[in-house]
GROMACS .gro file of N, CA, C and O in nm:
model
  520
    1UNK      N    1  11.460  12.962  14.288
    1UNK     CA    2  11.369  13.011  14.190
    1UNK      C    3  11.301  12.890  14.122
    1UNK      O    4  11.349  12.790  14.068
    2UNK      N    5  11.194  12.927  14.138
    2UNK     CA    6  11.134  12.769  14.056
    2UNK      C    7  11.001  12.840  13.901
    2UNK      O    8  10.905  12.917  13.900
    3UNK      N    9  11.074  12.759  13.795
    3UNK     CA   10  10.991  12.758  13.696
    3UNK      C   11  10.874  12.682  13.650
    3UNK      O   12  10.839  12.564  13.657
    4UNK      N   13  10.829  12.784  13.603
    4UNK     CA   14  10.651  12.740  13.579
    4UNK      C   15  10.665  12.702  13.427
    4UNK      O   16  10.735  12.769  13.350
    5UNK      N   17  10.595  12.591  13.390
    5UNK     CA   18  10.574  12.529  13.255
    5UNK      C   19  10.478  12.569  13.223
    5UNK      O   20  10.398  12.611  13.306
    6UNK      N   21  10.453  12.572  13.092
    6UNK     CA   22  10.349  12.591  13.015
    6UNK      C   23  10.345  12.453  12.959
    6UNK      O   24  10.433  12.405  12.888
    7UNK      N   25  10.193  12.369  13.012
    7UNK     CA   26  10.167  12.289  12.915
    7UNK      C   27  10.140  12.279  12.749
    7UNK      O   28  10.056  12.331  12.675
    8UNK      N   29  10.222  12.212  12.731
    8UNK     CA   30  10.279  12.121  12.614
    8UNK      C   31  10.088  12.107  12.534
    8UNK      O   32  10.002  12.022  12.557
    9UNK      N   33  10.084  12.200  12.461
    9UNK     CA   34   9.954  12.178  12.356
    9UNK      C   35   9.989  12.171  12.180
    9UNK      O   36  10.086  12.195  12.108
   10UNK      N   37   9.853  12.125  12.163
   10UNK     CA   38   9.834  12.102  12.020
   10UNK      C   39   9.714  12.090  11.935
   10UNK      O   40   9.605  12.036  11.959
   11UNK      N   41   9.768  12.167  11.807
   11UNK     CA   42   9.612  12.174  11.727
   11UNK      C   43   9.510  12.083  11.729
   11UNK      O   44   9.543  11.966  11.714
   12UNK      N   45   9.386  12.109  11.744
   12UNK     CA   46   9.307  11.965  11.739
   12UNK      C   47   9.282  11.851  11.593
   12UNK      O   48   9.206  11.755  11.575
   13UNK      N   49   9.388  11.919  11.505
   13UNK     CA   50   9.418  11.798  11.348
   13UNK      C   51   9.498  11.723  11.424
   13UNK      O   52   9.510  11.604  11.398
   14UNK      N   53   9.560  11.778  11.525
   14UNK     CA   54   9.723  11.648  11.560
   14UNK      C   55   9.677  11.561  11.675
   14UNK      O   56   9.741  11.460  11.706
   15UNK      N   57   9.567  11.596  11.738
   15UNK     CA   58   9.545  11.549  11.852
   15UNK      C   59   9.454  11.429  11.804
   15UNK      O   60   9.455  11.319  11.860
   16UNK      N   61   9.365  11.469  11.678
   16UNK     CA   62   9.294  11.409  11.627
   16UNK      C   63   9.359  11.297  11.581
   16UNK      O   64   9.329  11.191  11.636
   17UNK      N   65   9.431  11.296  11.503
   17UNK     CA   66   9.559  11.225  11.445
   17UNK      C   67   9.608  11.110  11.506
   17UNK      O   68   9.626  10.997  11.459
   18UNK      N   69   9.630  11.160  11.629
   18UNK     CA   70   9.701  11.119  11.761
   18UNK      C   71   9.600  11.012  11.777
   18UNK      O   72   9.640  10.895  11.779
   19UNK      N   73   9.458  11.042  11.790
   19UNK     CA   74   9.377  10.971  11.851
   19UNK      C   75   9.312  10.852  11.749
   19UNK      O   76   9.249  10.753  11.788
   20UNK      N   77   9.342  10.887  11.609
   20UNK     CA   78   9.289  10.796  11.516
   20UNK      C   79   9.190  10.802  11.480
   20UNK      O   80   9.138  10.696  11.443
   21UNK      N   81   9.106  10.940  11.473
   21UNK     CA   82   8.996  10.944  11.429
   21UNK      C   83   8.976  11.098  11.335
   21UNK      O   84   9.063  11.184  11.332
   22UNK      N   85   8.838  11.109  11.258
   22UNK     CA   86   8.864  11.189  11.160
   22UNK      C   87   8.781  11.323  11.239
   22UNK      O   88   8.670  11.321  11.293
   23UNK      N   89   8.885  11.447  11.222
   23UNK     CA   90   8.880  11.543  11.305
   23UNK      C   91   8.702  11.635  11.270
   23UNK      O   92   8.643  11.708  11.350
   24UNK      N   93   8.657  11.594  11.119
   24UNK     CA   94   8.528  11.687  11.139
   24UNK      C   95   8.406  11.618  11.214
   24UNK      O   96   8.299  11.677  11.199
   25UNK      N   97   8.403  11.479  11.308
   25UNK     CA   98   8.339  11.390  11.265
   25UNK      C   99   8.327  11.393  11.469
   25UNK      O  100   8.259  11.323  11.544
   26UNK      N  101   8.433  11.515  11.505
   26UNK     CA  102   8.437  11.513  11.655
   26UNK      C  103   8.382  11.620  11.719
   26UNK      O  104   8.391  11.719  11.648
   27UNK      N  105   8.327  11.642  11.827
   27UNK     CA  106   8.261  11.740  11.879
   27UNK      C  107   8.308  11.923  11.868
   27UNK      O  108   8.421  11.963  11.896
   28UNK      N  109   8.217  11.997  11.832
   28UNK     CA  110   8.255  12.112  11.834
   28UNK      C  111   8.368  12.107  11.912
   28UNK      O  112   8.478  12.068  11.872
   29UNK      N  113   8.336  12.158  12.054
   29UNK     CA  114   8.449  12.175  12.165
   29UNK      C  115   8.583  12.122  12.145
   29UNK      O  116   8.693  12.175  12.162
   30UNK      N  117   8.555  12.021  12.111
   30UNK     CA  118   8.700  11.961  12.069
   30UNK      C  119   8.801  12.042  11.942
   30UNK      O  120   8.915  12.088  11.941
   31UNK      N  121   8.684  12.030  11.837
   31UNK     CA  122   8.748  12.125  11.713
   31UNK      C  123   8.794  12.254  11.733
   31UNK      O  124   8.886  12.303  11.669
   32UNK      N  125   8.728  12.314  11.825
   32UNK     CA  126   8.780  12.471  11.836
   32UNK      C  127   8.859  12.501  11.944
   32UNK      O  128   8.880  12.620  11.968
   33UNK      N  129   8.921  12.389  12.036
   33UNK     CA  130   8.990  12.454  12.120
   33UNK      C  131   9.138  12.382  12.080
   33UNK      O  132   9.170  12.323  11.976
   34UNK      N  133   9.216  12.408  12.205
   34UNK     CA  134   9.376  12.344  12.178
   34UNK      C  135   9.325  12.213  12.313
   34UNK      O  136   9.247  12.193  12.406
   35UNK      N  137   9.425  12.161  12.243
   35UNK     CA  138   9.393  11.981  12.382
   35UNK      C  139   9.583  11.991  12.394
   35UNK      O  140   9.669  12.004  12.307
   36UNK      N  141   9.590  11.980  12.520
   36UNK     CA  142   9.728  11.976  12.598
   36UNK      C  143   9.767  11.839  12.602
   36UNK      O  144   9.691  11.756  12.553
   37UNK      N  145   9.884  11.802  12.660
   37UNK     CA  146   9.940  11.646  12.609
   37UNK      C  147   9.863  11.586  12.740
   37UNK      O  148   9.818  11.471  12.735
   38UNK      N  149   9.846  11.678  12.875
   38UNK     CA  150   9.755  11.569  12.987
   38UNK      C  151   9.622  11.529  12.909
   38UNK      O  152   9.581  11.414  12.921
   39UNK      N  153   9.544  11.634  12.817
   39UNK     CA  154   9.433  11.573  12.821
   39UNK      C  155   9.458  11.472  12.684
   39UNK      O  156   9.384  11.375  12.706
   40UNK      N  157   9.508  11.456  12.590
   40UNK     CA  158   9.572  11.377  12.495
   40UNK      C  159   9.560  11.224  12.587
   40UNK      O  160   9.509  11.114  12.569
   41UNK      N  161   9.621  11.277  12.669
   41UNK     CA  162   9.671  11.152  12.756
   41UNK      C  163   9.512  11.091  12.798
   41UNK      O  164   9.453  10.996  12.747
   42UNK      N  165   9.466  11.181  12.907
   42UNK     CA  166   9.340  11.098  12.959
   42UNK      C  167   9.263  11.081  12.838
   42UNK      O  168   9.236  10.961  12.832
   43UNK      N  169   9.208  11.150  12.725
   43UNK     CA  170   9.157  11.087  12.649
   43UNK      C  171   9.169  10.915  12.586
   43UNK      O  172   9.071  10.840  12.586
   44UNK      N  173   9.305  10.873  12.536
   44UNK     CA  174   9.360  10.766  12.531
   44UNK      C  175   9.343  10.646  12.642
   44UNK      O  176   9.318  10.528  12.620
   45UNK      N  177   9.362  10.705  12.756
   45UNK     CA  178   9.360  10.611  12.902
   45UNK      C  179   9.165  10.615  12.932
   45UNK      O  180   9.109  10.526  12.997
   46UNK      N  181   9.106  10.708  12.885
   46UNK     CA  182   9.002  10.669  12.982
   46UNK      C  183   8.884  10.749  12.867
   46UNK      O  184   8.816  10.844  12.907
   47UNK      N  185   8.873  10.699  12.736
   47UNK     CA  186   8.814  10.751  12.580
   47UNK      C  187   8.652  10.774  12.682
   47UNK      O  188   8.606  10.701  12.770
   48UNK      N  189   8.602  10.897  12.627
   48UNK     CA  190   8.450  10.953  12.655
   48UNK      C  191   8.392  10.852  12.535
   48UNK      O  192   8.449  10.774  12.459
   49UNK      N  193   8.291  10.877  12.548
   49UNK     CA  194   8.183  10.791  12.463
   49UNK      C  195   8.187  10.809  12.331
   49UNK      O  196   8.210  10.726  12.243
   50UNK      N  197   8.152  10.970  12.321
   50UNK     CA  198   8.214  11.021  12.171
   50UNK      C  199   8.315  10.972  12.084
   50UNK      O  200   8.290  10.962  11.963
   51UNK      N  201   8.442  10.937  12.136
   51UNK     CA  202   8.537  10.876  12.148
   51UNK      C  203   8.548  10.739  12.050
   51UNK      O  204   8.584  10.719  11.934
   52UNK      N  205   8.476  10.625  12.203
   52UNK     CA  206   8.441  10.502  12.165
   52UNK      C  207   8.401  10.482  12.017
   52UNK      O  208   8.447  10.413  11.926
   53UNK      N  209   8.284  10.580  12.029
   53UNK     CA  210   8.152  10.556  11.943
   53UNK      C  211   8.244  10.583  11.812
   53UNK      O  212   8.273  10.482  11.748
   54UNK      N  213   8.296  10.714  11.760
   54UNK     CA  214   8.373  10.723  11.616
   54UNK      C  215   8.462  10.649  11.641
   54UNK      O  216   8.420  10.573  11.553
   55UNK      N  217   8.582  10.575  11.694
   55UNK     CA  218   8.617  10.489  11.689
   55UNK      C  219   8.566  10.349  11.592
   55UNK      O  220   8.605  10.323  11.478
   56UNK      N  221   8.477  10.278  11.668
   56UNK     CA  222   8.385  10.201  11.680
   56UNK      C  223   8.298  10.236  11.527
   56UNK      O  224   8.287  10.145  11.445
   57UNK      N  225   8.247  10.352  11.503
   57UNK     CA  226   8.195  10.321  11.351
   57UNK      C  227   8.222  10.373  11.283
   57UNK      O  228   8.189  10.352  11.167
   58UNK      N  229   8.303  10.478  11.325
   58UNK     CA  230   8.374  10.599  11.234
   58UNK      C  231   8.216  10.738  11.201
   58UNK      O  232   8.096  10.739  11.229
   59UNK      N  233   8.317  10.836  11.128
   59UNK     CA  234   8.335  10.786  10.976
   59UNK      C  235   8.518  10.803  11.031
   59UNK      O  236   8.548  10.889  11.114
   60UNK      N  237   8.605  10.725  10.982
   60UNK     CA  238   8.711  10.716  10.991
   60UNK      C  239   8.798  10.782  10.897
   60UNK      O  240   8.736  10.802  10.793
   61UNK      N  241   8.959  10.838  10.889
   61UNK     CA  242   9.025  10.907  10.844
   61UNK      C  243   9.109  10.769  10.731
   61UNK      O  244   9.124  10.647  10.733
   62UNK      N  245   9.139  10.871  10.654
   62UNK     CA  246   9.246  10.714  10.553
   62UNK      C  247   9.307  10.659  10.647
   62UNK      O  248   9.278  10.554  10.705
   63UNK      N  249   9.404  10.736  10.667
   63UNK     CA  250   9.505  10.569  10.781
   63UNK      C  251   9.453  10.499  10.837
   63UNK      O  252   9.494  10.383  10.844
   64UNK      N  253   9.330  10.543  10.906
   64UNK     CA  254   9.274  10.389  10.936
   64UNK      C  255   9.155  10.281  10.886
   64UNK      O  256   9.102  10.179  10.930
   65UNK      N  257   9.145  10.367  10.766
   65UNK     CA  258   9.095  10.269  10.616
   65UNK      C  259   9.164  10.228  10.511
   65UNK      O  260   9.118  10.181  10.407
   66UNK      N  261   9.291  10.249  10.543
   66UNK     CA  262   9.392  10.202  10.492
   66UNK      C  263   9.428  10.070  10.592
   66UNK      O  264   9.402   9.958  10.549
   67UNK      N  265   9.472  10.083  10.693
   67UNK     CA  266   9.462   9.936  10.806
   67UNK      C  267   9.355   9.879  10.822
   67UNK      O  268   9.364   9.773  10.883
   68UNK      N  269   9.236   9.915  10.782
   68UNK     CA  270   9.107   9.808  10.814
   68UNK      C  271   9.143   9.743  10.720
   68UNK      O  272   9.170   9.626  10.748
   69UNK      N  273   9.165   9.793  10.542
   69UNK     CA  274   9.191   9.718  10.455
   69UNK      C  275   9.287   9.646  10.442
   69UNK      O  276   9.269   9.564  10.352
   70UNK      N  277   9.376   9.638  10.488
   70UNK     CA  278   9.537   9.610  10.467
   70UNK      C  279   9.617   9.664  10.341
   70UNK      O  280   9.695   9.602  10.270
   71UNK      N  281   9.575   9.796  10.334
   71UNK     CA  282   9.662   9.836  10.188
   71UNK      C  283   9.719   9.935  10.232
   71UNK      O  284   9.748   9.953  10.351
   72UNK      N  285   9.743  10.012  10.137
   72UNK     CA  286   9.843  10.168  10.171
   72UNK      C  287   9.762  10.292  10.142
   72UNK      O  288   9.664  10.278  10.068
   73UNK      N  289   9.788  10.404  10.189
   73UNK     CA  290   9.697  10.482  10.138
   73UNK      C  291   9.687  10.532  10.029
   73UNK      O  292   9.581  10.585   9.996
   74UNK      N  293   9.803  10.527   9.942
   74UNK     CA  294   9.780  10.536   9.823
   74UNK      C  295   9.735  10.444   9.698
   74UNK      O  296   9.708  10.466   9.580
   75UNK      N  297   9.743  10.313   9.795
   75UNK     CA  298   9.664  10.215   9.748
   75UNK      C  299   9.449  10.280   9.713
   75UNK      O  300   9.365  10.279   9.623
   76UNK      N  301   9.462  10.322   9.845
   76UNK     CA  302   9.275  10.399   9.854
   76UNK      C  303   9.300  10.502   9.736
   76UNK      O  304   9.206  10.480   9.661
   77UNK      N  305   9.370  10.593   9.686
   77UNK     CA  306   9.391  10.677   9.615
   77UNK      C  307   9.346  10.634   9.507
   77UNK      O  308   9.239  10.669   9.456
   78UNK      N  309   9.452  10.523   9.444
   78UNK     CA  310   9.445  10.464   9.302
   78UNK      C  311   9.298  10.360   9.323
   78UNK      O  312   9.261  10.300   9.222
   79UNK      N  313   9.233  10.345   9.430
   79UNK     CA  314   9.118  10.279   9.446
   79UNK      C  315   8.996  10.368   9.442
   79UNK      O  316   8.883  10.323   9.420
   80UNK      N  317   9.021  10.491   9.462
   80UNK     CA  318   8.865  10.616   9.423
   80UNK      C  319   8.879  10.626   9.603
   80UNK      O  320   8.902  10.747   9.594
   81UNK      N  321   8.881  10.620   9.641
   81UNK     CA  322   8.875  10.643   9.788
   81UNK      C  323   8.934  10.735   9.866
   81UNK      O  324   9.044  10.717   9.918
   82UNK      N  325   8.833  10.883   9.885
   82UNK     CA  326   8.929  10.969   9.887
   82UNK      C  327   8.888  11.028  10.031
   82UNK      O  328   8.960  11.083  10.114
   83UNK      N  329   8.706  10.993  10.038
   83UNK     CA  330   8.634  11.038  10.147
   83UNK      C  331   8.701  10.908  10.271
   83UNK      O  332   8.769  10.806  10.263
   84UNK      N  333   8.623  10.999  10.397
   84UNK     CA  334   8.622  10.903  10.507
   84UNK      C  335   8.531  10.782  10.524
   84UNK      O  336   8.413  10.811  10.506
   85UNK      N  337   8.543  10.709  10.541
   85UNK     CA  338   8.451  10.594  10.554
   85UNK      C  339   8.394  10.520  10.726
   85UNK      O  340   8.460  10.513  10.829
   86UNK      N  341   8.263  10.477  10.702
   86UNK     CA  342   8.207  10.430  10.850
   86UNK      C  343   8.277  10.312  10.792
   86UNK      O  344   8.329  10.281  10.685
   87UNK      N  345   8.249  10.244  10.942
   87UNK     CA  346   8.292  10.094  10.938
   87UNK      C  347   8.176  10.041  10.888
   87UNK      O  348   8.228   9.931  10.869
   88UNK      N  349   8.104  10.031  10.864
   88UNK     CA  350   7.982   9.951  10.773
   88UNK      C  351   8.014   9.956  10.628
   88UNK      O  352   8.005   9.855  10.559
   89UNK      N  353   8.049  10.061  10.584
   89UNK     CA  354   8.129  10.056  10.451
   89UNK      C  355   8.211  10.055  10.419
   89UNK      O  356   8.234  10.082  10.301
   90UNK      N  357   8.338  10.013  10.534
   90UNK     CA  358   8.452   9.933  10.501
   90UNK      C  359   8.409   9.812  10.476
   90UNK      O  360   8.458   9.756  10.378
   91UNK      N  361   8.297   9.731  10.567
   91UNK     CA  362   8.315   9.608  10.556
   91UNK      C  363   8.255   9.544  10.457
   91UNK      O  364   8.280   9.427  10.429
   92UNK      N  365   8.124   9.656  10.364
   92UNK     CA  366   8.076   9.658  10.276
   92UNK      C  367   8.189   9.615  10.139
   92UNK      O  368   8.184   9.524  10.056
   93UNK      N  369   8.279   9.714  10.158
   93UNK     CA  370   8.410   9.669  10.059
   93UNK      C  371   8.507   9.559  10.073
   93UNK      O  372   8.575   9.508   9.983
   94UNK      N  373   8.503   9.524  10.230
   94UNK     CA  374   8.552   9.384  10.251
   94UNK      C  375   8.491   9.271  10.150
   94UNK      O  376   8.541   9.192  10.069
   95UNK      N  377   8.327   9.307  10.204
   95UNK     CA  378   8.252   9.152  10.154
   95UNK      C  379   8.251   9.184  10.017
   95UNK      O  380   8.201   9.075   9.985
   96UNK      N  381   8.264   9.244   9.903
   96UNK     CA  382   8.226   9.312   9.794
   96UNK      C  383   8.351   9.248   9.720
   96UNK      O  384   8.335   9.174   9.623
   97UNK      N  385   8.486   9.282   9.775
   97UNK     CA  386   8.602   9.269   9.708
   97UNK      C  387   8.630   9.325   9.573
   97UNK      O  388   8.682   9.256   9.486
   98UNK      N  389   8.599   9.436   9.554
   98UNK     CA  390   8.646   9.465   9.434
   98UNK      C  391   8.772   9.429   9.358
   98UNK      O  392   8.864   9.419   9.438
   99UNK      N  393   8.819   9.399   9.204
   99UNK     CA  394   8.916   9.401   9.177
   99UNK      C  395   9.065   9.498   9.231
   99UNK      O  396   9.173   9.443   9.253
  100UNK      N  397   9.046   9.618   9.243
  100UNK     CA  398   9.163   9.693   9.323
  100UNK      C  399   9.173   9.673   9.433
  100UNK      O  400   9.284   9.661   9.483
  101UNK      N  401   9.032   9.660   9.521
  101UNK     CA  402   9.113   9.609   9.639
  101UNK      C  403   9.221   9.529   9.642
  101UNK      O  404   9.334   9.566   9.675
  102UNK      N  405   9.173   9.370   9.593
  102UNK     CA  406   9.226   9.264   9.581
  102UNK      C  407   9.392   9.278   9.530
  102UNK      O  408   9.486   9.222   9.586
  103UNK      N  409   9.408   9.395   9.373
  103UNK     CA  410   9.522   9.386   9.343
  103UNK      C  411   9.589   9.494   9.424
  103UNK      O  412   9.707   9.502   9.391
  104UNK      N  413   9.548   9.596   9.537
  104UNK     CA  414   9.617   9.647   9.606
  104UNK      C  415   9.647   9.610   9.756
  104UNK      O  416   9.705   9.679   9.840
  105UNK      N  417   9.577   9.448   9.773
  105UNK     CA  418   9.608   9.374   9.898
  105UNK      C  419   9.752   9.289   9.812
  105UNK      O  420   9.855   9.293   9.879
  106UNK      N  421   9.758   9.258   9.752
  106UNK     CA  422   9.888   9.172   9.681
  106UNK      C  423   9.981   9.248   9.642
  106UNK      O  424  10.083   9.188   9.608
  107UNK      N  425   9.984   9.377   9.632
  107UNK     CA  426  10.086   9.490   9.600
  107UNK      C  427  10.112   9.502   9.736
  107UNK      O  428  10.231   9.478   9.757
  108UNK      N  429  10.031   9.539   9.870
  108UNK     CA  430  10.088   9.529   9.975
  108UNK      C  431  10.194   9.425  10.047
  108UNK      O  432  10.309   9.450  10.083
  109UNK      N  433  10.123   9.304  10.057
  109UNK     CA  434  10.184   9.131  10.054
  109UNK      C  435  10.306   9.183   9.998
  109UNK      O  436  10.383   9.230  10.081
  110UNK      N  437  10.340   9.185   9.892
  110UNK     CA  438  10.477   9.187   9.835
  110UNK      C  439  10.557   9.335   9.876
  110UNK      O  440  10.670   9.359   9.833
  111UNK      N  441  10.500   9.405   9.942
  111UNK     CA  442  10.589   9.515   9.956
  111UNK      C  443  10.635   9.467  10.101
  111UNK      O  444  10.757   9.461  10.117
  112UNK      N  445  10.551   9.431  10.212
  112UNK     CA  446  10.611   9.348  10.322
  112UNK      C  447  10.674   9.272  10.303
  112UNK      O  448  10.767   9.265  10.383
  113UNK      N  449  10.674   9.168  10.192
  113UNK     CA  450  10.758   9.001  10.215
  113UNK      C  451  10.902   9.086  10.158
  113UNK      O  452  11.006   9.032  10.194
  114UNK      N  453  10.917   9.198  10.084
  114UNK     CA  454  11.039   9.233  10.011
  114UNK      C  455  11.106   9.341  10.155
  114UNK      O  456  11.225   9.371  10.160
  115UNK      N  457  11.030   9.375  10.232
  115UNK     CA  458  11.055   9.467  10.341
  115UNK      C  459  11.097   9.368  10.477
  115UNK      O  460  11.154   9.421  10.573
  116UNK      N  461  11.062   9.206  10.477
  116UNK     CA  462  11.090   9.116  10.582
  116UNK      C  463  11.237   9.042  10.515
  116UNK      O  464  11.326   9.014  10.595
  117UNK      N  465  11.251   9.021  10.408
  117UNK     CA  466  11.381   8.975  10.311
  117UNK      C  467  11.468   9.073  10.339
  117UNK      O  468  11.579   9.031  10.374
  118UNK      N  469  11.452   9.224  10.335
  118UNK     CA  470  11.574   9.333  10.338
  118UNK      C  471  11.628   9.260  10.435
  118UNK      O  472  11.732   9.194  10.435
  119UNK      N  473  11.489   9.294  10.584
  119UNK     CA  474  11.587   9.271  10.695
  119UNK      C  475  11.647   9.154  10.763
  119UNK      O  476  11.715   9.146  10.866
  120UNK      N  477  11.590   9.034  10.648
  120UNK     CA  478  11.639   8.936  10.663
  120UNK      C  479  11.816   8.930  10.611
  120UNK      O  480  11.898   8.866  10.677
  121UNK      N  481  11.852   9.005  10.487
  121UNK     CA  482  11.948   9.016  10.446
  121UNK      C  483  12.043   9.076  10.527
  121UNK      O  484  12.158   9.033  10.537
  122UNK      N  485  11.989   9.194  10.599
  122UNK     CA  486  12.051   9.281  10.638
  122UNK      C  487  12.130   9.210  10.801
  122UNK      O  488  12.236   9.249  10.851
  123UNK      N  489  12.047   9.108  10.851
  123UNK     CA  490  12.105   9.040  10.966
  123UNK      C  491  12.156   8.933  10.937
  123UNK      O  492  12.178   8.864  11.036
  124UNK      N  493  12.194   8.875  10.808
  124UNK     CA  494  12.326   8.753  10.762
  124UNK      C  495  12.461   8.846  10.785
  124UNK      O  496  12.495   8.940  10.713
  125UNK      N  497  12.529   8.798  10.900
  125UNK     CA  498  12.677   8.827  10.868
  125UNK      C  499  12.724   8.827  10.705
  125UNK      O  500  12.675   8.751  10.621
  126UNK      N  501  12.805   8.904  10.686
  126UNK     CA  502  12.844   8.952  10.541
  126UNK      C  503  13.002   8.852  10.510
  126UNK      O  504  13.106   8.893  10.562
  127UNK      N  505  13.003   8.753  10.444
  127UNK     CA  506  13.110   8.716  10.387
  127UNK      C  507  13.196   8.791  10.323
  127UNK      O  508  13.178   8.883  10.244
  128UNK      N  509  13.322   8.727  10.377
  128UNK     CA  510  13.452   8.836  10.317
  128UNK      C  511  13.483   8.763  10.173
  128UNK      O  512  13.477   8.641  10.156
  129UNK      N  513  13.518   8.865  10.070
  129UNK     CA  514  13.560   8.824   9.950
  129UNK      C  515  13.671   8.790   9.944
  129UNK      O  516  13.765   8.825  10.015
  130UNK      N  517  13.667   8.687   9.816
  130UNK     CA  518  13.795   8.621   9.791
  130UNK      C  519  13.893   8.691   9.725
  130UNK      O  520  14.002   8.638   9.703
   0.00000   0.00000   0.00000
């Protein structure tokens, strides 16, 4: 007896997700149907133009205006930044530097250097007490 699978699908927010780009900003077809993990897949391995192109200028989703910037996303929060952004006006805020950026790139810095110390701590063999 041999069983038949049902491919493995998912909403197009997760696929979107998946793909790193902001889901209203992608083709009808895409928005209204379900995308299965093969096409997940070839999308990733072999991106259509559409693809490239929001990639490439967006308008992009926070998480990844949160990594263009190097902050957190709730860093963009406490920064007014709530919409999606093209890459022209990320870099607009690059060259601009506002004060929050700046103090939410150094709130980041220190949340890594205290997150590279844990695990620095955490791999010293532990001395036995006296």
């Amino acid at each position: 007896m041999t069983s038949h699978k049902t491919p493995q699908t998912m909403k197009p927010a997760t696929a979107a997700k998946k793909l790193g780009v902001y889901l209203e900003a992608t083709p009808a077809e895409f928005q209204e149907g379900v995308v299965s993990r093969d096409e997940l897949n070839a999308l990733q391995a072999d991106p259509p133009e559409w693809l490239r192109e929001l990639r490439r200028n967006g308008p992009h989703p926070r998480p990844v205006i949160a990594a263009k910037l190097r902050i957190s996303i709730s860093g963009l929060t406490r920064g007014g930044v709530t919409d999606p952004l093209t890459t022209a006006q990320i870099d607009a805020l690059k060259a601009d530097s506002p004060d929050w950026l700046r103090r939410e790139r150094a709130t980041q810095t220190e949340v890594r250097n205290e997150a590279v110390r844990i695990e620095a701590a955490k791999a010293e063999p532990r001395r036995p007490r006296s």
